[in-house]
Amino acid sequence: MEKDVRVIEVKRSIFENNDQDAARLRAELKEKKVFLLNLMSSPGSGKTSTLLALARALAGRIKMGVMEADIDSAVDAEKMMEAGVKSIQIHTGGMCHLDADMTRQGLYEFGMDGAELIVLENVGNLVCPAEFDTGAVKNMTILSVPEGDDKPQKYPLMYEKCDLLVINKTDVLPYFDFDKEKVERYAKLRNPDIDILYISARTGEGIDALADWIVEKANEWRA
């Protein structure tokens, strides 16, 4: 005898709860005048090297701190601390992303009183991190030249969710078949409002423009 099977949309419920939690966290950040920037990308794109270059460019302009998220290790947080940047390490317990509640726990450990700019370096992954709203004010993704210009086609959600696309490692453009016109077109198809900047964290090219973008958005949020 056939019986009706009760189906529970667990995934939908999880996302809905997380979105509500993220909205509450943003309200708290607004009240405390803290600008939280969620940085996402694949492993090896240059997240940490970009943050180190940004720390130098933002010195004296805005107080910057970093929350490093990884499945394990504290390598990235140690690099930031060695550079004089306030930093904590978040271990995700094997999860490939952060959600709003995990981000809140990290922020409380970091300490939001007196903070101005906190960058959340999310787990290196082009899929999972884009699915979960962390409560950040803005989302930024890095795409390095060696990864190729087709990533907005292959991982559309990442580019739909991000306010800024930073294309890193421009110093190696002559050595790769990377079409700037194509990557911009693909990204704009996914998100017509996305901003696009080109940098080389190694040489410093474009870092000042990236710092300007962050300071402008942070000032708007903190006003």
Tab-separated table of N, CA and C in Angstrom, residues 25-34 137 220-223:
chain	number	residue	atom	x	y	z
A	25	LEU	N	22.196	41.087	11.559
A	25	LEU	CA	23.606	41.412	11.747
A	25	LEU	C	23.964	42.714	11.051
A	26	ARG	N	23.438	42.935	9.843
A	26	ARG	CA	23.709	44.196	9.137
A	26	ARG	C	23.168	45.395	9.916
A	27	ALA	N	22.005	45.215	10.513
A	27	ALA	CA	21.435	46.302	11.318
A	27	ALA	C	22.348	46.620	12.500
A	28	GLU	N	22.915	45.586	13.086
A	28	GLU	CA	23.839	45.788	14.201
A	28	GLU	C	25.113	46.482	13.738
A	29	LEU	N	25.619	46.082	12.582
A	29	LEU	CA	26.807	46.720	12.024
A	29	LEU	C	26.548	48.200	11.721
A	30	LYS	N	25.354	48.485	11.219
A	30	LYS	CA	24.988	49.868	10.924
A	30	LYS	C	24.962	50.701	12.189
A	31	GLU	N	24.399	50.127	13.240
A	31	GLU	CA	24.310	50.841	14.511
A	31	GLU	C	25.693	51.128	15.083
A	32	LYS	N	26.598	50.166	14.935
A	32	LYS	CA	27.947	50.321	15.464
A	32	LYS	C	28.881	51.024	14.482
A	33	LYS	N	28.367	51.324	13.272
A	33	LYS	CA	29.145	51.994	12.228
A	33	LYS	C	30.389	51.194	11.834
A	34	VAL	N	30.179	49.896	11.666
A	34	VAL	CA	31.246	48.998	11.233
A	34	VAL	C	30.960	48.554	9.810
A	137	VAL	N	28.206	44.039	4.546
A	137	VAL	CA	27.624	45.202	3.880
A	137	VAL	C	27.826	45.100	2.369
A	220	GLU	N	30.157	55.834	3.155
A	220	GLU	CA	28.722	55.890	2.899
A	220	GLU	C	27.954	55.116	3.970
A	221	TRP	N	28.463	53.944	4.324
A	221	TRP	CA	27.812	53.081	5.305
A	221	TRP	C	27.876	53.685	6.703
A	222	ARG	N	29.016	54.274	7.023
A	222	ARG	CA	29.239	54.778	8.373
A	222	ARG	C	28.682	56.189	8.590
A	223	ALA	N	28.192	56.811	7.537
A	223	ALA	CA	27.685	58.196	7.645
A	223	ALA	C	26.434	58.262	8.518
